[in-house]
């Protein structure tokens, strides 16, 4: 009976989001739209649409649920520095910079680069952006399937395919408008999901004693020697490297940029950032921290050894739902879980499609043909196809830690310097191309050298301990290439 409820709830949600995509398709067929409207939702988004869409994209299973909670289990309160604080600082930067971003006479970041530095530079940015969001989308499909698979009682690969088909379907029909419209529904369901799991985890913890007693008996997290309430438990080196890795790349992150560009006005865009910032505090910092600390209390580690059932902390949500959620909430939690996954998958797929289609294929087709129908077909095909590319990557996903540091690091080492060059009058086409290529290639090269332990001889001990030295080398290579190309 419980399995039947799970499947009914999941099927109803899937039908709803596909219907939203179908409505967007019908609307686009009735009206003549500029090609950019497929990607920008007509540039008519209000503050709530912008804010809730940004919120739904970061309130994901892999990022704000699985990985964020895992960090709080590993490091205690000190995990605030490893995700929530960098993200809140990013929101602050976007609030300040929004009027400047919206003045730029282009829609996507590679398009902005192309207007000044040429079409080849555009491709040099579009391909790394597509790769980063392909990785994020694949990680989300993987994380969601690992939780949904046992609850729906089907194989992991069947769950991966099922999620992929649903998101690809409504993305193909509705484009960015469907992504934003489904994000509103998904935001409400994701908020319900995270709030429910927080209440369930807190209630299960408090059944063992009073609030003060529970706080006093939370064990030491497995990754540190101090208490769970040590604010700098991650250590200054890891905190500094996290800020260096995340902040420059996140400030030029495409999915947020798209939403700000699609807003009706600067005021709507800024109000959307404020709405997203408030949601960030609750759903990236406060509530995941409660769940992570509750998991420490309910499933304490033995020294540095994490209980096997938690799968290194990645299965905390699934175990809490399994052990402590009332059955009556099961179907609703399934819907919230699916919404959290799909809201991020469709966002990542949209950016991959934008980068490959709008920034590479469509300029080429425009030079060969003036038929709008051909461009619109390419847009729809790429929007759906990008989700399938993310599915392929999901088949090879293992570590969320590596995924988020490596992908965010690529934004920093490959995209950040060219975007800064856009605001420097003396920058040249050769400098932008050199910085993008050197940053992208060197980040991968140094990443593999780091994993093989071959950088330890040249890294100081504090940097080698973080395992993130490849970001420093990749960014240095990008800066060096930018400087040398000037000569």
XYZ file of C-alpha atoms in Angstrom:
487
model
C 0.000 0.000 0.000
C 2.808 2.405 0.887
C 4.544 1.725 -2.449
C 1.287 2.452 -4.300
C 1.009 5.828 -2.530
C 4.606 6.681 -3.447
C 4.058 5.904 -7.118
C 0.731 7.774 -7.261
C 2.253 10.914 -5.764
C 5.285 10.752 -8.065
C 3.126 10.207 -11.168
C 0.815 13.127 -10.315
C 3.777 15.447 -9.868
C 5.368 14.288 -13.127
C 2.090 14.887 -14.990
C 1.815 18.385 -13.503
C 5.263 19.600 -14.597
C 4.862 18.069 -18.065
C 1.522 19.877 -18.389
C 3.234 23.176 -17.466
C 5.777 22.536 -20.219
C 2.984 21.726 -22.683
C 1.185 24.989 -21.884
C 4.420 26.857 -22.557
C 4.749 25.050 -25.892
C 1.201 25.983 -26.931
C 1.768 29.600 -25.980
C 4.960 29.807 -28.018
C 3.193 28.258 -31.027
C 0.414 30.861 -30.909
C 2.721 33.867 -30.720
C 5.685 35.001 -32.771
C 8.544 35.322 -30.329
C 12.082 36.499 -30.779
C 14.515 33.610 -30.462
C 15.923 35.065 -27.238
C 12.436 34.784 -25.658
C 12.798 30.990 -25.641
C 15.848 31.402 -23.399
C 14.812 34.533 -21.434
C 11.062 33.982 -20.882
C 10.397 37.239 -22.733
C 12.368 39.272 -20.154
C 9.145 39.795 -18.192
C 9.877 38.061 -14.876
C 8.740 39.781 -11.694
C 10.658 39.814 -8.404
C 8.921 36.742 -6.965
C 9.479 34.729 -10.153
C 13.176 35.657 -10.129
C 13.632 35.021 -6.398
C 11.722 31.740 -6.208
C 13.342 30.442 -9.406
C 16.849 31.159 -8.053
C 15.817 29.566 -4.740
C 14.427 26.429 -6.392
C 17.642 25.964 -8.370
C 19.907 25.972 -5.288
C 17.462 24.087 -3.017
C 18.579 20.839 -4.615
C 19.021 17.261 -3.478
C 22.719 16.975 -4.295
C 23.733 20.469 -3.096
C 21.598 21.904 -0.284
C 20.250 18.576 0.959
C 22.723 15.704 0.598
C 26.046 17.603 0.372
C 25.198 20.482 2.731
C 23.862 18.151 5.429
C 26.857 15.867 4.921
C 29.197 18.817 5.591
C 27.412 19.682 8.856
C 27.688 16.033 9.911
C 31.413 16.044 9.067
C 32.404 19.414 10.578
C 29.555 20.570 12.836
C 28.688 24.281 12.885
C 32.027 25.055 11.197
C 30.548 23.750 7.925
C 28.885 27.156 7.596
C 32.163 28.308 6.003
C 32.189 25.492 3.433
C 28.907 26.317 1.672
C 26.333 28.629 3.342
C 28.587 31.646 4.019
C 30.209 31.648 0.535
C 26.743 31.402 -1.013
C 25.333 34.279 1.088
C 28.345 36.400 0.131
C 27.615 35.576 -3.519
C 24.035 36.806 -3.083
C 25.420 40.068 -1.665
C 27.707 40.515 -4.681
C 24.810 39.904 -7.071
C 22.652 42.464 -5.287
C 25.406 45.069 -5.663
C 26.363 44.194 -9.245
C 22.910 43.562 -10.777
C 22.484 47.064 -12.313
C 25.919 46.762 -13.944
C 25.233 43.259 -15.300
C 21.915 44.308 -16.820
C 23.510 47.231 -18.670
C 25.586 44.860 -20.785
C 24.126 44.674 -24.328
C 23.785 40.896 -24.527
C 21.944 38.019 -22.904
C 24.443 35.243 -22.138
C 27.977 35.723 -20.834
C 29.650 34.162 -23.910
C 27.525 36.464 -26.094
C 28.848 39.458 -24.152
C 32.389 38.231 -24.711
C 31.696 37.731 -28.425
C 30.470 41.303 -28.931
C 33.902 42.587 -27.973
C 36.344 39.732 -28.519
C 34.797 37.702 -31.352
C 32.942 34.431 -31.911
C 35.913 32.180 -31.155
C 36.225 33.676 -27.664
C 32.488 33.045 -27.259
C 32.989 29.326 -27.877
C 35.951 29.231 -25.486
C 33.609 30.328 -22.666
C 30.500 28.437 -23.769
C 32.136 24.993 -23.708
C 33.486 25.210 -20.112
C 30.136 26.605 -18.940
C 28.344 23.703 -20.590
C 30.708 21.240 -18.912
C 30.238 22.744 -15.415
C 26.448 22.651 -15.562
C 26.491 19.233 -17.175
C 28.423 18.010 -14.126
C 25.984 19.672 -11.713
C 22.971 18.258 -13.539
C 24.448 14.770 -13.545
C 25.248 14.990 -9.832
C 21.647 15.965 -9.126
C 20.195 13.093 -11.159
C 22.544 10.693 -9.366
C 21.773 11.969 -5.848
C 18.003 11.971 -6.404
C 17.988 8.507 -7.956
C 19.934 7.051 -5.032
C 17.218 8.225 -2.619
C 14.166 7.595 -4.834
C 15.233 4.170 -6.094
C 14.639 2.194 -2.848
C 11.483 4.176 -2.052
C 9.935 3.476 -5.477
C 11.338 -0.067 -5.399
C 12.963 0.065 -8.852
C 16.581 -0.187 -9.965
C 18.951 2.761 -9.750
C 19.388 2.942 -13.533
C 15.615 2.831 -14.106
C 15.211 5.740 -11.670
C 17.943 7.705 -13.452
C 16.163 7.223 -16.785
C 12.724 8.072 -15.336
C 13.891 11.394 -13.868
C 15.755 12.253 -17.069
C 12.735 11.597 -19.315
C 10.383 13.789 -17.266
C 12.724 16.801 -17.079
C 13.762 16.478 -20.733
C 10.113 16.377 -21.780
C 8.987 19.653 -20.211
C 12.309 21.380 -20.962
C 11.944 20.457 -24.648
C 8.427 21.884 -24.853
C 8.623 25.018 -22.745
C 12.232 26.245 -22.717
C 13.328 28.662 -20.003
C 9.726 29.748 -19.378
C 8.840 26.171 -18.404
C 11.920 26.001 -16.176
C 10.871 29.164 -14.313
C 7.182 28.219 -14.097
C 7.917 24.727 -12.789
C 10.451 26.255 -10.375
C 7.612 28.073 -8.564
C 5.809 24.801 -7.882
C 9.072 23.037 -7.138
C 10.130 25.719 -4.646
C 6.985 25.167 -2.554
C 7.424 21.390 -2.597
C 11.153 21.539 -1.825
C 10.541 23.946 1.069
C 7.949 21.528 2.441
C 10.357 18.619 2.041
C 13.284 20.257 3.866
C 11.054 21.670 6.621
C 9.419 18.268 7.149
C 12.721 16.401 7.394
C 14.020 19.071 9.812
C 10.988 18.636 12.085
C 11.264 14.838 11.878
C 14.990 14.885 12.730
C 14.560 17.391 15.576
C 11.613 15.487 17.056
C 13.519 12.195 16.915
C 16.498 13.815 18.661
C 14.425 15.457 21.400
C 12.747 12.140 22.201
C 16.043 11.255 23.895
C 16.030 14.167 26.338
C 15.554 17.899 26.752
C 16.972 20.420 24.293
C 19.891 21.240 26.621
C 20.623 17.557 27.239
C 20.667 16.782 23.507
C 23.002 19.723 22.777
C 25.322 18.601 25.544
C 25.595 15.055 24.230
C 26.100 15.684 20.488
C 29.360 13.842 19.709
C 32.416 15.269 18.015
C 32.078 15.297 14.198
C 34.180 12.672 12.391
C 36.374 15.108 10.416
C 37.575 17.226 13.378
C 38.947 16.865 16.902
C 36.853 19.632 18.543
C 33.171 19.894 19.430
C 30.323 20.192 16.947
C 29.942 23.875 17.866
C 33.454 25.033 16.930
C 32.838 27.751 14.334
C 36.237 27.440 12.607
C 36.415 23.645 12.845
C 37.227 23.253 9.127
C 40.514 25.113 9.645
C 41.732 28.395 8.105
C 43.365 26.719 5.078
C 40.250 24.857 3.927
C 38.060 27.901 4.605
C 40.386 30.183 2.603
C 40.599 27.717 -0.297
C 36.814 27.282 -0.292
C 36.286 31.041 -0.584
C 38.901 31.247 -3.353
C 37.327 28.334 -5.222
C 33.694 29.376 -4.907
C 33.349 33.158 -4.824
C 34.942 34.274 -8.142
C 33.187 31.526 -10.106
C 29.806 31.867 -8.413
C 29.732 35.619 -9.026
C 29.733 34.902 -12.771
C 27.445 31.862 -12.501
C 25.218 31.607 -15.564
C 21.957 30.277 -14.102
C 21.617 33.267 -11.752
C 22.787 35.636 -14.478
C 19.978 34.343 -16.761
C 17.301 35.048 -14.175
C 18.566 38.550 -13.509
C 18.675 39.280 -17.240
C 15.111 37.941 -17.631
C 13.691 40.286 -14.949
C 11.448 43.187 -15.956
C 13.642 45.800 -14.289
C 16.656 46.332 -12.044
C 14.313 46.745 -9.080
C 12.627 43.387 -9.766
C 16.003 41.708 -10.205
C 17.298 43.111 -6.898
C 14.132 42.211 -5.001
C 14.471 38.709 -6.445
C 18.000 38.508 -5.023
C 16.695 39.561 -1.585
C 14.019 36.848 -1.708
C 16.637 34.278 -2.730
C 18.973 35.473 0.058
C 16.307 34.969 2.716
C 15.627 31.479 1.403
C 19.380 30.836 1.343
C 19.638 31.574 5.051
C 16.898 29.109 5.955
C 17.406 26.346 3.387
C 21.202 26.435 2.927
C 22.362 27.414 6.430
C 19.844 27.017 9.265
C 17.720 23.958 8.431
C 20.518 21.752 6.975
C 22.572 22.562 10.091
C 19.764 21.275 12.326
C 19.450 18.080 10.268
C 23.217 17.519 10.245
C 23.566 18.019 14.014
C 20.502 15.824 14.644
C 22.094 13.089 12.519
C 25.265 13.366 14.628
C 23.150 12.733 17.721
C 20.968 9.976 16.224
C 23.756 8.170 14.319
C 26.990 9.051 16.177
C 30.338 8.260 14.542
C 32.916 6.115 16.271
C 35.850 8.488 16.267
C 36.448 9.243 12.587
C 34.417 6.222 11.445
C 30.933 7.044 10.082
C 28.181 4.394 10.445
C 27.997 2.292 7.284
C 24.271 2.886 6.804
C 24.937 6.633 6.322
C 27.178 5.981 3.286
C 29.816 8.497 4.442
C 27.001 10.921 5.313
C 25.466 10.971 1.820
C 22.485 8.809 2.901
C 21.479 10.841 5.974
C 18.197 12.047 4.456
C 17.141 8.598 3.290
C 17.960 7.001 6.661
C 16.089 9.663 8.656
C 13.012 9.301 6.424
C 13.212 5.510 6.675
C 13.635 5.377 10.444
C 11.603 8.315 11.735
C 9.105 9.678 9.154
C 5.418 8.857 9.731
C 4.054 6.797 6.853
C 1.343 9.351 6.137
C 4.062 11.834 5.116
C 5.790 9.379 2.816
C 3.959 10.259 -0.389
C 4.362 14.024 0.129
C 8.053 13.629 0.895
C 8.475 11.667 -2.336
C 6.976 14.599 -4.265
C 9.191 17.101 -2.436
C 12.238 14.978 -3.167
C 11.399 14.745 -6.863
C 10.747 18.496 -7.021
C 14.088 19.294 -5.387
C 15.897 17.186 -7.948
C 14.032 18.339 -11.034
C 14.271 22.046 -10.204
C 18.070 21.798 -10.313
C 18.282 19.373 -13.226
C 16.153 21.592 -15.478
C 18.197 24.668 -14.524
C 21.502 22.947 -15.294
C 20.133 21.459 -18.506
C 18.932 24.901 -19.588
C 22.407 26.402 -19.122
C 24.060 23.503 -21.001
C 21.582 23.951 -23.852
C 22.029 27.723 -23.844
C 25.797 27.391 -24.054
C 25.770 24.798 -26.837
C 22.822 26.125 -28.832
C 22.456 29.882 -28.292
C 26.199 30.542 -28.053
C 27.606 28.059 -30.595
C 25.081 26.395 -32.954
C 22.572 29.212 -33.430
C 25.113 31.883 -34.479
C 26.376 29.422 -37.087
C 22.860 28.625 -38.341
C 21.939 32.310 -38.441
C 24.825 32.906 -40.792
C 23.548 30.110 -43.057
C 19.774 30.533 -42.830
C 17.246 33.110 -41.688
C 14.470 30.626 -40.908
C 13.308 31.041 -37.327
C 11.660 27.615 -37.255
C 15.027 25.956 -37.665
C 16.517 27.902 -34.773
C 13.511 27.157 -32.563
C 13.782 23.440 -33.310
C 17.495 23.510 -32.440
C 16.663 25.295 -29.156
C 14.066 22.712 -28.166
C 16.247 19.783 -29.203
C 19.213 21.080 -27.188
C 17.053 21.832 -24.121
C 15.860 18.236 -23.987
C 19.137 16.736 -25.164
C 21.162 18.542 -22.478
C 19.244 16.636 -19.802
C 20.204 13.343 -21.459
C 23.854 14.449 -21.498
C 23.562 15.030 -17.743
C 22.129 11.510 -17.399
C 25.218 10.060 -19.107
C 27.445 11.915 -16.646
C 25.291 10.677 -13.730
C 26.282 7.118 -14.610
C 29.892 7.942 -13.628
C 29.230 10.091 -10.540
C 30.795 9.061 -7.217
C 31.991 11.929 -4.995
C 29.929 15.105 -4.493
C 32.917 16.755 -2.748
C 35.073 16.484 -5.876
C 32.192 17.438 -8.153
C 31.376 20.731 -6.463
C 34.955 21.849 -5.835
C 36.190 20.908 -9.320
C 33.228 22.392 -11.205
C 33.124 25.605 -9.161
C 36.887 25.803 -9.520
C 36.544 25.691 -13.316
C 34.180 28.677 -13.151
C 36.854 30.518 -11.178
C 39.860 29.510 -13.279
C 38.224 29.659 -16.721
C 35.293 32.109 -16.700
C 36.234 34.685 -14.070
C 39.307 36.256 -15.765
C 37.589 36.681 -19.184
C 34.568 38.305 -17.500
C 36.845 40.699 -15.624
C 38.585 41.459 -18.930
C 35.228 42.519 -20.335
C 35.327 45.551 -18.043
C 38.963 46.411 -18.824
C 39.321 48.671 -21.898
C 42.890 47.539 -22.556
C 42.076 43.798 -22.687
C 42.591 42.064 -26.024
C 40.987 39.126 -27.799
C 44.190 37.105 -27.516
C 44.318 37.635 -23.726
C 40.743 36.428 -23.220
C 41.227 33.341 -25.366
C 44.539 32.479 -23.691
C 43.110 32.883 -20.169
C 40.077 30.700 -20.907
C 42.019 27.886 -22.581
C 44.880 27.884 -20.061
C 42.512 27.977 -17.081
C 40.324 25.128 -18.348
C 43.103 22.756 -19.408
C 45.447 23.452 -16.493
C 42.684 22.927 -13.906
C 42.143 19.379 -15.155
C 45.858 18.676 -15.441
C 46.612 19.878 -11.903
C 43.495 18.129 -10.563
C 44.796 14.751 -11.700
C 48.313 15.567 -10.483
C 46.818 16.499 -7.090
C 44.904 13.223 -6.911
C 48.077 11.270 -7.717
C 49.985 13.090 -4.957
C 52.417 14.630 -7.436
C 51.909 18.232 -6.271
C 52.780 17.545 -2.633
C 56.476 18.223 -3.242
C 55.822 21.805 -4.399
C 52.839 22.658 -2.176
C 53.123 23.960 1.397
C 51.712 21.504 3.931
C 48.610 23.611 4.675
C 47.666 23.682 0.979
C 48.395 20.000 0.384
C 46.146 19.110 3.358
C 43.125 20.705 1.671
C 43.508 18.723 -1.554
C 42.505 21.897 -3.434
C 45.889 23.163 -4.581
C 44.935 22.488 -8.201
C 42.569 25.499 -8.019
C 45.467 27.798 -7.095
C 47.581 26.443 -9.952
C 44.699 26.638 -12.427
C 43.900 30.244 -11.518
C 47.589 31.158 -11.637
C 47.866 29.603 -15.109
C 44.854 31.598 -16.307
C 46.268 34.873 -14.931
C 49.712 34.079 -16.338
C 48.312 33.309 -19.785
C 46.311 36.546 -19.709
C 49.463 38.521 -18.899
C 51.768 36.777 -21.385
C 49.255 37.134 -24.238
C 49.468 40.893 -23.819
C 53.081 40.646 -24.996
